[in-house]
PDB file of N, CA and C in Angstrom:
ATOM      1  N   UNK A   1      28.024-129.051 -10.498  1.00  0.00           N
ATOM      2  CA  UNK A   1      26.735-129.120  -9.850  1.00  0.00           C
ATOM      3  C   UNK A   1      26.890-129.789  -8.496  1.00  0.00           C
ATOM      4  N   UNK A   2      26.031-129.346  -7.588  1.00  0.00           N
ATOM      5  CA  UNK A   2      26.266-130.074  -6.463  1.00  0.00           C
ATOM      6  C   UNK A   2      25.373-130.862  -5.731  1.00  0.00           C
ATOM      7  N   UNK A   3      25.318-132.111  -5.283  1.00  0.00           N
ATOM      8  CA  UNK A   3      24.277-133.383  -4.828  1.00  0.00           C
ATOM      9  C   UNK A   3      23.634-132.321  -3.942  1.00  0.00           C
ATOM     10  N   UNK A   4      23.476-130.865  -2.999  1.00  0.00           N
ATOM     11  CA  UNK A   4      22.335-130.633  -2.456  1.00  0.00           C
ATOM     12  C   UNK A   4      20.687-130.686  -3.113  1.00  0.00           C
ATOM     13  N   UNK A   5      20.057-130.720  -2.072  1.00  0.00           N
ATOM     14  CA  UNK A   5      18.919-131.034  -2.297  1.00  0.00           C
ATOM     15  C   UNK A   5      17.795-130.032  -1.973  1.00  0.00           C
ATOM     16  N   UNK A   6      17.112-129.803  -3.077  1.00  0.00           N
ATOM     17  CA  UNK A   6      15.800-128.871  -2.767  1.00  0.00           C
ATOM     18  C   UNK A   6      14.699-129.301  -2.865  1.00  0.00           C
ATOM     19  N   UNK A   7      13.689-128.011  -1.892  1.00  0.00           N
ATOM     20  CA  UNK A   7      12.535-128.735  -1.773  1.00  0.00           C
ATOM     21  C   UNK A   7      11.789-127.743  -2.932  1.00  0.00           C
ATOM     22  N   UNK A   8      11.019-128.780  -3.533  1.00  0.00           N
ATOM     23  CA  UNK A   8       9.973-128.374  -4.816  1.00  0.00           C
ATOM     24  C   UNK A   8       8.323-128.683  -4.412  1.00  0.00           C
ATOM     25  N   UNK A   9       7.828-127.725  -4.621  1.00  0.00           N
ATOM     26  CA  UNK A   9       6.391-127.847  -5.179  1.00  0.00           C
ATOM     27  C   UNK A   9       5.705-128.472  -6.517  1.00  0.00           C
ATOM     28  N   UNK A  10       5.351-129.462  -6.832  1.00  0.00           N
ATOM     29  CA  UNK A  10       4.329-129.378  -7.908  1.00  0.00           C
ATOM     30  C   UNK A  10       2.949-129.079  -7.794  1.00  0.00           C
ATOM     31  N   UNK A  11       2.658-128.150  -8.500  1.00  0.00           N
ATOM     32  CA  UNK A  11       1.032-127.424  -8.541  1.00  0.00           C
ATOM     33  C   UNK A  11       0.566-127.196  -9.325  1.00  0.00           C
ATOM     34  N   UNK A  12      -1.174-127.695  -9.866  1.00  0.00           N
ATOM     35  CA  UNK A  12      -1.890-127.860 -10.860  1.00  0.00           C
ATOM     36  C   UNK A  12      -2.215-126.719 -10.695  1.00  0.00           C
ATOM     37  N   UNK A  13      -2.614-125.382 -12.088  1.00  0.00           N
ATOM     38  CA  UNK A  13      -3.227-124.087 -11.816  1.00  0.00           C
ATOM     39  C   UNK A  13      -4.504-124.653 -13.235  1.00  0.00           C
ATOM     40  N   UNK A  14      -5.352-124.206 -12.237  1.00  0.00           N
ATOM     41  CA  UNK A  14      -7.192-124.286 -12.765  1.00  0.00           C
ATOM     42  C   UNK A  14      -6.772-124.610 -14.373  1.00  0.00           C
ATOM     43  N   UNK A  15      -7.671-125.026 -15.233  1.00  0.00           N
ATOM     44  CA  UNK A  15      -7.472-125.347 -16.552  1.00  0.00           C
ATOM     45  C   UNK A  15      -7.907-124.136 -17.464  1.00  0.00           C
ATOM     46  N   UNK A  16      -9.123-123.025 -16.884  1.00  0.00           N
ATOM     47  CA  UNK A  16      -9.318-122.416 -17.323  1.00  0.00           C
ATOM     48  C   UNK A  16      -8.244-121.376 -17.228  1.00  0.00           C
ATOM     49  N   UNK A  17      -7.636-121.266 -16.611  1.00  0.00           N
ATOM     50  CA  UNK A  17      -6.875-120.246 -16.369  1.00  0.00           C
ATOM     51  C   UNK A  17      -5.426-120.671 -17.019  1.00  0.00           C
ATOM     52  N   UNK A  18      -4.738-121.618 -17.183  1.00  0.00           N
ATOM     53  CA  UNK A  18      -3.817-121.964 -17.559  1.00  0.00           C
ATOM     54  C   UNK A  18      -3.508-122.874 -18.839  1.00  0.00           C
ATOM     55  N   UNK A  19      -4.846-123.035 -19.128  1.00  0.00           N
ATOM     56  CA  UNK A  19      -5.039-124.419 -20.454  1.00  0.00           C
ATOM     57  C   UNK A  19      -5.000-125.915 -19.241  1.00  0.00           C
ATOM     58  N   UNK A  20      -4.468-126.703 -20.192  1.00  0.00           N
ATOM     59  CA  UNK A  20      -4.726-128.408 -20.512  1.00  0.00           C
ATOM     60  C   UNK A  20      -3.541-128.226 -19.577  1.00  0.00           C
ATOM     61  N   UNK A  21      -2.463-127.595 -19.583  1.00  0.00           N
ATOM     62  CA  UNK A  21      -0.939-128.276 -18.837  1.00  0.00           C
ATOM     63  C   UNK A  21      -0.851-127.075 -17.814  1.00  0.00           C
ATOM     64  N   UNK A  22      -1.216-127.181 -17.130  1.00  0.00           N
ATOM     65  CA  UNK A  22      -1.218-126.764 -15.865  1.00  0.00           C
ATOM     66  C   UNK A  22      -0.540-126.776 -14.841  1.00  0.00           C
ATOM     67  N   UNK A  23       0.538-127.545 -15.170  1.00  0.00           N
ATOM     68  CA  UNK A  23       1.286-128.238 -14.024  1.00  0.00           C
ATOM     69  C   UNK A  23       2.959-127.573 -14.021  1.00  0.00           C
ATOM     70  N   UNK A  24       3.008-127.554 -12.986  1.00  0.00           N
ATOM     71  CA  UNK A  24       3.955-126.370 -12.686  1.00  0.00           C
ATOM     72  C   UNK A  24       5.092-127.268 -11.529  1.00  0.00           C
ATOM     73  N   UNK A  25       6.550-126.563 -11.633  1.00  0.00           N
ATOM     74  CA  UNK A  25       7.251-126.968 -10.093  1.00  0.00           C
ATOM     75  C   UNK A  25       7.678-125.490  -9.930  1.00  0.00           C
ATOM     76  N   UNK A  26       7.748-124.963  -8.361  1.00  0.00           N
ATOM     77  CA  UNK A  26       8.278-124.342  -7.854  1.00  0.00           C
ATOM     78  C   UNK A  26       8.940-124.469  -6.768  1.00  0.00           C
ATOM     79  N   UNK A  27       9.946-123.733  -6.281  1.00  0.00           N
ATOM     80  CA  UNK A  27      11.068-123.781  -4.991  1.00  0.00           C
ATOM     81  C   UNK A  27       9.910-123.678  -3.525  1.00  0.00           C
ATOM     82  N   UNK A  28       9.724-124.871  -2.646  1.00  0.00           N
ATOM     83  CA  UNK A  28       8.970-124.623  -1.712  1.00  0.00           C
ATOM     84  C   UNK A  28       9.508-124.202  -0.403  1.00  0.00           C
ATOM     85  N   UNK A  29       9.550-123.265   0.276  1.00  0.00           N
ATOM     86  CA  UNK A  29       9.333-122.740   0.827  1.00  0.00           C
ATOM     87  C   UNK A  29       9.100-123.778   2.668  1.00  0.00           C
ATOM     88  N   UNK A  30       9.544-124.295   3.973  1.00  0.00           N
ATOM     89  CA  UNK A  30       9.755-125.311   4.531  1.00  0.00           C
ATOM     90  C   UNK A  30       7.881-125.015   5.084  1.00  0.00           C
ATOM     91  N   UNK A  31       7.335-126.271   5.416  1.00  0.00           N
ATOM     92  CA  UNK A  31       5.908-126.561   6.085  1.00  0.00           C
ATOM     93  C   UNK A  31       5.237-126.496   4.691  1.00  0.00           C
ATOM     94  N   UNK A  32       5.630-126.273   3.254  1.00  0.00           N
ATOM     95  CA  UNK A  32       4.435-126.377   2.396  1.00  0.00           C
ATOM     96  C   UNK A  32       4.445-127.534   2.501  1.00  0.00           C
ATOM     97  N   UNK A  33       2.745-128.031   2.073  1.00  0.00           N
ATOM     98  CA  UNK A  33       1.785-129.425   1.910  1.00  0.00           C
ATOM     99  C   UNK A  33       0.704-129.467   1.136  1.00  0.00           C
ATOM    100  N   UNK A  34       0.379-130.780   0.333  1.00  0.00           N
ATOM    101  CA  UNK A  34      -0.484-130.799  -0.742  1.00  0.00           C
ATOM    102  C   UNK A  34      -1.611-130.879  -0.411  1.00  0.00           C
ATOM    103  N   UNK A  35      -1.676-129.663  -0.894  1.00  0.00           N
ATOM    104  CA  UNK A  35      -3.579-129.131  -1.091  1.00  0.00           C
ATOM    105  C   UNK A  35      -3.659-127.922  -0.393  1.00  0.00           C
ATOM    106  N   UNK A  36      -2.569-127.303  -0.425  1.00  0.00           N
ATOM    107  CA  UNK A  36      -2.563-125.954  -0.347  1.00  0.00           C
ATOM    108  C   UNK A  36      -2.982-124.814  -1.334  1.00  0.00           C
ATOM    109  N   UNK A  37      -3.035-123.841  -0.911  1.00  0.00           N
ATOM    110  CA  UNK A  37      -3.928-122.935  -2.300  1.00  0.00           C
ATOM    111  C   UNK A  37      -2.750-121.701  -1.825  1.00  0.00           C
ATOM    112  N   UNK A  38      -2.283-121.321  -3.497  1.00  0.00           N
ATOM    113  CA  UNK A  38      -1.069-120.059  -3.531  1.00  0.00           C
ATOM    114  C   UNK A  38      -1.651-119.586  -4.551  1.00  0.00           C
ATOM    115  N   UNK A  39      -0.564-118.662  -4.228  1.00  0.00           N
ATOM    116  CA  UNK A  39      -0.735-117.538  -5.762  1.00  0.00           C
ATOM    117  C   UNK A  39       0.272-117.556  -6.170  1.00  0.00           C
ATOM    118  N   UNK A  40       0.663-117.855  -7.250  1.00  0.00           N
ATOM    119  CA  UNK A  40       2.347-118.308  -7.715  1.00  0.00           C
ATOM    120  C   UNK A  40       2.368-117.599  -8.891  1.00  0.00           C
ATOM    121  N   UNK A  41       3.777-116.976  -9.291  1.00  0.00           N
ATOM    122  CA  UNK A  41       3.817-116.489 -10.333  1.00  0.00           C
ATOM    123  C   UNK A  41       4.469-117.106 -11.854  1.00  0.00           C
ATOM    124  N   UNK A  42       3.356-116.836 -12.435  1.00  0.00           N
ATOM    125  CA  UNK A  42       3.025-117.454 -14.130  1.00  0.00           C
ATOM    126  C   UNK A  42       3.098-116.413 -15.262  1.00  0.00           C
ATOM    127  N   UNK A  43       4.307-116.565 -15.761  1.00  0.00           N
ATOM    128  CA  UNK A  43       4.721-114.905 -16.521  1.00  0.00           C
ATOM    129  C   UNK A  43       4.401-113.876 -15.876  1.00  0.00           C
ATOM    130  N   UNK A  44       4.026-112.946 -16.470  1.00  0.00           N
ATOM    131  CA  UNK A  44       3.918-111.700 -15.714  1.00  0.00           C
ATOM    132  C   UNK A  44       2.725-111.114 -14.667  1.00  0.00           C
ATOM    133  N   UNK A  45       1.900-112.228 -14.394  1.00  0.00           N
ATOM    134  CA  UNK A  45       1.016-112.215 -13.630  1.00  0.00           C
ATOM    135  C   UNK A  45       0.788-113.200 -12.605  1.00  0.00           C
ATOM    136  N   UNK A  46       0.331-113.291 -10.918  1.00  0.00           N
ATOM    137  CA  UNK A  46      -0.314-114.160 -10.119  1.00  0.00           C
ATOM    138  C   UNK A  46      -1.139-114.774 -10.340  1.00  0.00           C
ATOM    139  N   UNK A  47      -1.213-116.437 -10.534  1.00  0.00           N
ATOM    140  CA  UNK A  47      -2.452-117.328 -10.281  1.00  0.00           C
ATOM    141  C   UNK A  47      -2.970-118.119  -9.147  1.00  0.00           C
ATOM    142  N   UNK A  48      -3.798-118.749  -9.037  1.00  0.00           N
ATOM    143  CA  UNK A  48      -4.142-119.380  -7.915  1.00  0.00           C
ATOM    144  C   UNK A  48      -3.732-120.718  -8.506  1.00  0.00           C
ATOM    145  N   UNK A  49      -3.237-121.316  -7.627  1.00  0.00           N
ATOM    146  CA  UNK A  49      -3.115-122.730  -7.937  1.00  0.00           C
ATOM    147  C   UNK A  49      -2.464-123.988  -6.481  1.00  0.00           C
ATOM    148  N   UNK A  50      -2.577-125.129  -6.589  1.00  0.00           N
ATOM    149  CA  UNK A  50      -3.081-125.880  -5.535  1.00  0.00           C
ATOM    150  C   UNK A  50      -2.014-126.913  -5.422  1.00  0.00           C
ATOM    151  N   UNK A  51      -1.319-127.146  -4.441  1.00  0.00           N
ATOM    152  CA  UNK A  51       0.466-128.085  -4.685  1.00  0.00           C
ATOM    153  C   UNK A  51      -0.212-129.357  -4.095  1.00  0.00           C
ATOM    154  N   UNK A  52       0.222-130.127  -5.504  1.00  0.00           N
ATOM    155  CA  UNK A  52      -0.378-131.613  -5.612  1.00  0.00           C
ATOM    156  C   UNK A  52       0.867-132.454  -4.872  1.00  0.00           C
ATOM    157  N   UNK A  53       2.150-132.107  -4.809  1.00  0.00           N
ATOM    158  CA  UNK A  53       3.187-132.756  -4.158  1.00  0.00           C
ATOM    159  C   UNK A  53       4.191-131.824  -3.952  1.00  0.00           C
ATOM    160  N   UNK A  54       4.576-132.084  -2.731  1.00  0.00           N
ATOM    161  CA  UNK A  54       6.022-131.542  -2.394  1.00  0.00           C
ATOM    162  C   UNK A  54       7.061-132.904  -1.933  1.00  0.00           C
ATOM    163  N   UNK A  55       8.561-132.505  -2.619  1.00  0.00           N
ATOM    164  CA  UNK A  55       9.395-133.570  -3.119  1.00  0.00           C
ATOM    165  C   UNK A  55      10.938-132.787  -2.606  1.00  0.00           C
ATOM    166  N   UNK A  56      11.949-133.456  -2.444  1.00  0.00           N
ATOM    167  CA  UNK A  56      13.441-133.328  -2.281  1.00  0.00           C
ATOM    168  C   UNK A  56      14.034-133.646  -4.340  1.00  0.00           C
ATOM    169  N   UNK A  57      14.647-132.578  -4.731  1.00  0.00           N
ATOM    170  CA  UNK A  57      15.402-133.042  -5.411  1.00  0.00           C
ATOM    171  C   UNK A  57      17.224-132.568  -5.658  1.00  0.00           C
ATOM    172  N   UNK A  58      17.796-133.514  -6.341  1.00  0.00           N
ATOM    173  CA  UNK A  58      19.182-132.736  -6.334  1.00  0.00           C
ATOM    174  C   UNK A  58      18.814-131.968  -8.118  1.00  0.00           C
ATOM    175  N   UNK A  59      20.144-131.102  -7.213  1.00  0.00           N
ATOM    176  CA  UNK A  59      19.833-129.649  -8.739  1.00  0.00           C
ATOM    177  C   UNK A  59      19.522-130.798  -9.993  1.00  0.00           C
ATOM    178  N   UNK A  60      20.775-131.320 -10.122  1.00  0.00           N
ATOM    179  CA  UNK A  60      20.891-131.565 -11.234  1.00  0.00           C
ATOM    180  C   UNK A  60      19.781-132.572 -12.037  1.00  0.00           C
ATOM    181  N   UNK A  61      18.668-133.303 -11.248  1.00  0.00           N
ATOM    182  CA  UNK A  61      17.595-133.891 -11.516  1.00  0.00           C
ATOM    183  C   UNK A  61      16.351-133.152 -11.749  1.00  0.00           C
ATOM    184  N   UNK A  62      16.388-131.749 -12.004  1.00  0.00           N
ATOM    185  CA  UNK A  62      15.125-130.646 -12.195  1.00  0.00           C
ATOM    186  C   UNK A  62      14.423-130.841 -13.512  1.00  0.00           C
ATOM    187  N   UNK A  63      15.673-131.161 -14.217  1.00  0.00           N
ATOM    188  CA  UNK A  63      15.325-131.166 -15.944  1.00  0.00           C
ATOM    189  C   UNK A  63      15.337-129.658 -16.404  1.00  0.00           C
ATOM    190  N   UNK A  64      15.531-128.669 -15.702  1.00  0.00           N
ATOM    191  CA  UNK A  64      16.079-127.450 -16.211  1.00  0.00           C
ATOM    192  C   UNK A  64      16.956-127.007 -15.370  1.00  0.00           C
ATOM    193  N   UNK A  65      17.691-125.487 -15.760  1.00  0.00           N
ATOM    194  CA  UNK A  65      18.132-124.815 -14.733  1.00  0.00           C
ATOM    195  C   UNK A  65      17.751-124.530 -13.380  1.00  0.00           C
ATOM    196  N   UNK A  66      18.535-124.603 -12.552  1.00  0.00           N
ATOM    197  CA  UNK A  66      18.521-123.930 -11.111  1.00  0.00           C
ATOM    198  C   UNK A  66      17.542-122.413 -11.429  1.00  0.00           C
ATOM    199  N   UNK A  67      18.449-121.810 -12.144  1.00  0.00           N
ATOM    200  CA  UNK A  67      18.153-120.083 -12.079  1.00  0.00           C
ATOM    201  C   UNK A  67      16.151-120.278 -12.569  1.00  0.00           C
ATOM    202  N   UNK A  68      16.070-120.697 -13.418  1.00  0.00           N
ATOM    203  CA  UNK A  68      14.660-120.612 -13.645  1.00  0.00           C
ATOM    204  C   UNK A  68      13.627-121.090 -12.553  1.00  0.00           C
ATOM    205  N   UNK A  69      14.025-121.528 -11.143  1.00  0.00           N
ATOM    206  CA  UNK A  69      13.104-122.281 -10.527  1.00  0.00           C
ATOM    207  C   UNK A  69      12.648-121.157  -9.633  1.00  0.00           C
ATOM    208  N   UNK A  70      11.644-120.733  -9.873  1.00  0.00           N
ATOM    209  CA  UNK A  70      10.830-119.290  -9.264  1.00  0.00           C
ATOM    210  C   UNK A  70      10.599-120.106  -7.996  1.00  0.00           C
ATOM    211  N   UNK A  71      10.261-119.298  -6.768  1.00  0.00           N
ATOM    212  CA  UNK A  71       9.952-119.664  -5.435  1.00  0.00           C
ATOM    213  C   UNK A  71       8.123-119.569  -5.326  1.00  0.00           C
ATOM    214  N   UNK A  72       7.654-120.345  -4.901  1.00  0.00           N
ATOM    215  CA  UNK A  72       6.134-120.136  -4.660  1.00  0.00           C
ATOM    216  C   UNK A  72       6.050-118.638  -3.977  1.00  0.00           C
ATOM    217  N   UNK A  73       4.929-118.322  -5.008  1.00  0.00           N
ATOM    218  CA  UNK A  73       3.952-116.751  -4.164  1.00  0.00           C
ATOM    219  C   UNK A  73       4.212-116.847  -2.775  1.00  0.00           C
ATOM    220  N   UNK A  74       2.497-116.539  -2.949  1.00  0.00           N
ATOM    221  CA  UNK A  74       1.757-116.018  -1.511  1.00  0.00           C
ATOM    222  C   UNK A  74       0.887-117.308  -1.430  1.00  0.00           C
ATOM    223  N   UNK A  75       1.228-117.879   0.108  1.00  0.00           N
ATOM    224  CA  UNK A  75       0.271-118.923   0.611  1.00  0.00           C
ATOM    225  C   UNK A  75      -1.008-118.354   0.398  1.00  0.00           C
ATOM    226  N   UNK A  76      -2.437-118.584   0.410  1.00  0.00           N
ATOM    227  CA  UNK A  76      -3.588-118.196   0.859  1.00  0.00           C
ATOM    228  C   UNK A  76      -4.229-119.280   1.739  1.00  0.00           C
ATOM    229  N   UNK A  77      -3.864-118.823   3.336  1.00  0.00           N
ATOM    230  CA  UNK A  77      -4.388-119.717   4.134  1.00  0.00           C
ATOM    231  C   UNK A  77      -5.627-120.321   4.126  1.00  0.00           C
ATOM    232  N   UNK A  78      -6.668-119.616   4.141  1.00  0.00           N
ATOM    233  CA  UNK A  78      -7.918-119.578   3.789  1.00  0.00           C
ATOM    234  C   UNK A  78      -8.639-120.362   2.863  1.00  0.00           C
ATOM    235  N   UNK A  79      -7.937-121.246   1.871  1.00  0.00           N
ATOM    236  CA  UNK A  79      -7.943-122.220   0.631  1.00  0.00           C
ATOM    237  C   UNK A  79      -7.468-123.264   1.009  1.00  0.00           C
ATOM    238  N   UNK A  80      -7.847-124.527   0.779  1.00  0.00           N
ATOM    239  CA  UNK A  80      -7.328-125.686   0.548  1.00  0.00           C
ATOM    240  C   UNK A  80      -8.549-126.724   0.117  1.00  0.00           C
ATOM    241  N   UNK A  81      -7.352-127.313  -0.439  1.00  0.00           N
ATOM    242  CA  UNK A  81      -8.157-128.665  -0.777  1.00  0.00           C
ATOM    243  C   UNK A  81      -7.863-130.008  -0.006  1.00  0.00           C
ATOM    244  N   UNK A  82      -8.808-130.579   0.670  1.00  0.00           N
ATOM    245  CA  UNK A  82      -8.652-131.384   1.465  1.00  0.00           C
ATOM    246  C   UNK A  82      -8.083-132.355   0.964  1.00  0.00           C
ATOM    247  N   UNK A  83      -7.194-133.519   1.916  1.00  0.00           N
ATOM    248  CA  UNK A  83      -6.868-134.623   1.301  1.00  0.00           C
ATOM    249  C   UNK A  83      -7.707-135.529   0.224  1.00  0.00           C
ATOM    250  N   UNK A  84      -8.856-135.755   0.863  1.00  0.00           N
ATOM    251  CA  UNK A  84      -9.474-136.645   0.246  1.00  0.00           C
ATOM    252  C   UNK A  84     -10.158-136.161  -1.159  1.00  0.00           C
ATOM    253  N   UNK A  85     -10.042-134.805  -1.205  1.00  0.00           N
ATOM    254  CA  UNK A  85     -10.455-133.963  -2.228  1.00  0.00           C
ATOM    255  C   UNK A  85      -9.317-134.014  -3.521  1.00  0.00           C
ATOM    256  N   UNK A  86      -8.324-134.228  -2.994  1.00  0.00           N
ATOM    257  CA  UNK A  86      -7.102-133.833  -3.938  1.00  0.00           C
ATOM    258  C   UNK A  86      -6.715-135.548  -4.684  1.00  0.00           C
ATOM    259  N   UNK A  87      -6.897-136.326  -3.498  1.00  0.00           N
ATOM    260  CA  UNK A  87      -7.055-137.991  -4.353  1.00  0.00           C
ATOM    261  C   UNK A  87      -8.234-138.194  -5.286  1.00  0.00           C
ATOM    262  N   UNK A  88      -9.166-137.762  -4.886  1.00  0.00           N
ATOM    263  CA  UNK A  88     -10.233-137.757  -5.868  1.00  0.00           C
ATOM    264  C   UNK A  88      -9.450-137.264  -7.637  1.00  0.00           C
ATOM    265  N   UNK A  89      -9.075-136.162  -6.939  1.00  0.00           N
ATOM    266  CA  UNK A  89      -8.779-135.154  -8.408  1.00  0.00           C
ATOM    267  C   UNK A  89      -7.738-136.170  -9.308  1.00  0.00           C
ATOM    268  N   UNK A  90      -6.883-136.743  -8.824  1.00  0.00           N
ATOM    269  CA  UNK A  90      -5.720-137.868  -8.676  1.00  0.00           C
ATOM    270  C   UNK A  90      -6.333-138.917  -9.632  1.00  0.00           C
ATOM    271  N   UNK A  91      -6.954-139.421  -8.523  1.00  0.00           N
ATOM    272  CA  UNK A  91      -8.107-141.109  -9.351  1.00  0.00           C
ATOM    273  C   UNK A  91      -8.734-140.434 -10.767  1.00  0.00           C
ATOM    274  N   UNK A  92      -9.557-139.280 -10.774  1.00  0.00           N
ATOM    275  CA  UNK A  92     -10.279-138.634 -12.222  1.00  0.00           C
ATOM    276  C   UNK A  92      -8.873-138.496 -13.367  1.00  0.00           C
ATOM    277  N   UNK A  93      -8.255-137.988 -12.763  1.00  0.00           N
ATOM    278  CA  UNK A  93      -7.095-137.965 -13.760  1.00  0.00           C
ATOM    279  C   UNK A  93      -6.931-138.812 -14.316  1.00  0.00           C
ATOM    280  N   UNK A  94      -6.522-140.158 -13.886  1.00  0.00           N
ATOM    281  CA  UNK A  94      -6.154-141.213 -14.270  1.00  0.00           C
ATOM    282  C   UNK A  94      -6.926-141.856 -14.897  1.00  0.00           C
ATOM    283  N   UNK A  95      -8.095-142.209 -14.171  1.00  0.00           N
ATOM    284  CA  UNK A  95      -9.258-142.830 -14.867  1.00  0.00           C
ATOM    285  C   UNK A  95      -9.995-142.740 -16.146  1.00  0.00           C
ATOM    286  N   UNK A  96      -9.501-141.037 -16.182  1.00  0.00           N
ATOM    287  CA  UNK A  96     -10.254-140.531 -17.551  1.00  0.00           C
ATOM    288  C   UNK A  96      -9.225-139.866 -18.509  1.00  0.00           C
ATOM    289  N   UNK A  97      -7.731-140.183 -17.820  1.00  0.00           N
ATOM    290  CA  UNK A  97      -6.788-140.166 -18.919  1.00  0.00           C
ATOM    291  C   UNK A  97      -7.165-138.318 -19.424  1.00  0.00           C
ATOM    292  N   UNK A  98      -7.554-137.539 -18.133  1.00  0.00           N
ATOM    293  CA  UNK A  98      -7.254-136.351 -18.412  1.00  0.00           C
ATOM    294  C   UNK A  98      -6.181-135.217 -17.545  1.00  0.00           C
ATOM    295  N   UNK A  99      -5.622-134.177 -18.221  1.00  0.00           N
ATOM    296  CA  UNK A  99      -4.726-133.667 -17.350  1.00  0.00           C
ATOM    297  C   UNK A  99      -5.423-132.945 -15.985  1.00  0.00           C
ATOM    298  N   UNK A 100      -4.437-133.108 -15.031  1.00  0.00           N
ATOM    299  CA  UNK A 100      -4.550-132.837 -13.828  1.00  0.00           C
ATOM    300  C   UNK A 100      -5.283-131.441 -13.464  1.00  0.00           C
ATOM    301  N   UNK A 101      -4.613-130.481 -14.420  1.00  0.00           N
ATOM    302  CA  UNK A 101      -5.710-129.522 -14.297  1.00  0.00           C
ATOM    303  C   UNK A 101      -7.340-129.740 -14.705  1.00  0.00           C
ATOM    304  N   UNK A 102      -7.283-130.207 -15.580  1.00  0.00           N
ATOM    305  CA  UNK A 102      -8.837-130.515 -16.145  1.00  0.00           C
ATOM    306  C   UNK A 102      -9.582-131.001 -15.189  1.00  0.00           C
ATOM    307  N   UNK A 103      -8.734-132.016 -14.518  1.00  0.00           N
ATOM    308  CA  UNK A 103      -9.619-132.771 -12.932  1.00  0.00           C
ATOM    309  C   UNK A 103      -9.802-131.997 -11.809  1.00  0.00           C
ATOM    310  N   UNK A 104      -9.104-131.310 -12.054  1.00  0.00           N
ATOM    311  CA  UNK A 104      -9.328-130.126 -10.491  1.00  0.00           C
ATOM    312  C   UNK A 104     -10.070-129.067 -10.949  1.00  0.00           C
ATOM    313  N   UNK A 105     -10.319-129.080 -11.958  1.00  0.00           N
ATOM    314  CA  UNK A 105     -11.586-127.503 -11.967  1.00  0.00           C
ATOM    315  C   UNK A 105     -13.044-128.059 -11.814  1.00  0.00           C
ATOM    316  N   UNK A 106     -13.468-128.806 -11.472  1.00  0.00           N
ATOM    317  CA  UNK A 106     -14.804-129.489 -10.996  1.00  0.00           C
ATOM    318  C   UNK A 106     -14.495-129.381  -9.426  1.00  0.00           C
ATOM    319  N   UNK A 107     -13.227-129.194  -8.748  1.00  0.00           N
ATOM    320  CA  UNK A 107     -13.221-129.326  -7.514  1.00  0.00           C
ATOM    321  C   UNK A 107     -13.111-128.476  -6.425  1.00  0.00           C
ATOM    322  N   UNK A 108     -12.893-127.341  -7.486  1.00  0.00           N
ATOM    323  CA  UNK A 108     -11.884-125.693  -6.371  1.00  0.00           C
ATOM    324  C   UNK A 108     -13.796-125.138  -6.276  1.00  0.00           C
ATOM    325  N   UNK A 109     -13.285-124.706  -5.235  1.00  0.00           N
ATOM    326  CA  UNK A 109     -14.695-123.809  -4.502  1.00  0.00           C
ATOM    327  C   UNK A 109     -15.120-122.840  -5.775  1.00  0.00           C
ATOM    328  N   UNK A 110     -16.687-122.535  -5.496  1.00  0.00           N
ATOM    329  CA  UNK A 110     -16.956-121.260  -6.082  1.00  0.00           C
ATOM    330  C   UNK A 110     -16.237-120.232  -6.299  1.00  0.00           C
ATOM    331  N   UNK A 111     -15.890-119.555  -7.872  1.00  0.00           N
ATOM    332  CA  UNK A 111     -15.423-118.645  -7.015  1.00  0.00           C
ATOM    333  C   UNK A 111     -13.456-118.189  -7.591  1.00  0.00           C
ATOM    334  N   UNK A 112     -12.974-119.676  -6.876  1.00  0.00           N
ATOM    335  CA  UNK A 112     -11.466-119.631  -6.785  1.00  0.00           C
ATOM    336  C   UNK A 112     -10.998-119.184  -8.191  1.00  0.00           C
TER     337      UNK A 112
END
């Protein structure tokens, strides 16, 4: 294995759409930033979902294989969740000891 380093996405996808665990990493792509809105692929279909952090890691710290780390979709410029929108979602999480998706579906626009 080798100490290079990749850049990862973590992204909550809606609760309805994904259940309770929602939370996803994918291979990011350089300029992604949290509170972006993609369409990333989740088995055999595109979801929308919203990158709560982007991070450096070495391979061997993924906790799975290299080969399984799918690359983020399609940006959708047009979407985001603002900073202060996405700490909110952050603080509810915590506060109410619910998963991250659960806190962000009170927050995505009409609609998403």
């Amino acid at each position: 294995m080798s100490g290079r380093l990749i850049s990862v996405a973590d992204v909550v996808v809606d609760s309805r759409t994904a259940g309770r665990e929602g939370n996803f990493t994918y291979e990011a792509p350089a300029g992604t930033k949290p509170g972006q809105a993609w369409l990333v692929p989740l088995g055999a279909r595109s979801v929308l979902a919203f990158v709560t952090q982007v991070r450096k890691v070495k391979e061997e710290d993924l906790g799975f294989p290299r080969s399984k780390l799918r690359p983020l979709g399609r940006e959708i410029s047009s979407l985001s969740l603002p900073a202060p929108t996405l700490a909110l979602v952050h603080e509810v999480s915590q506060r109410t000891l619910c998963p991250l998706s659960v806190a962000m579906t009170p927050a995505l626009p009409p609609r998403a």
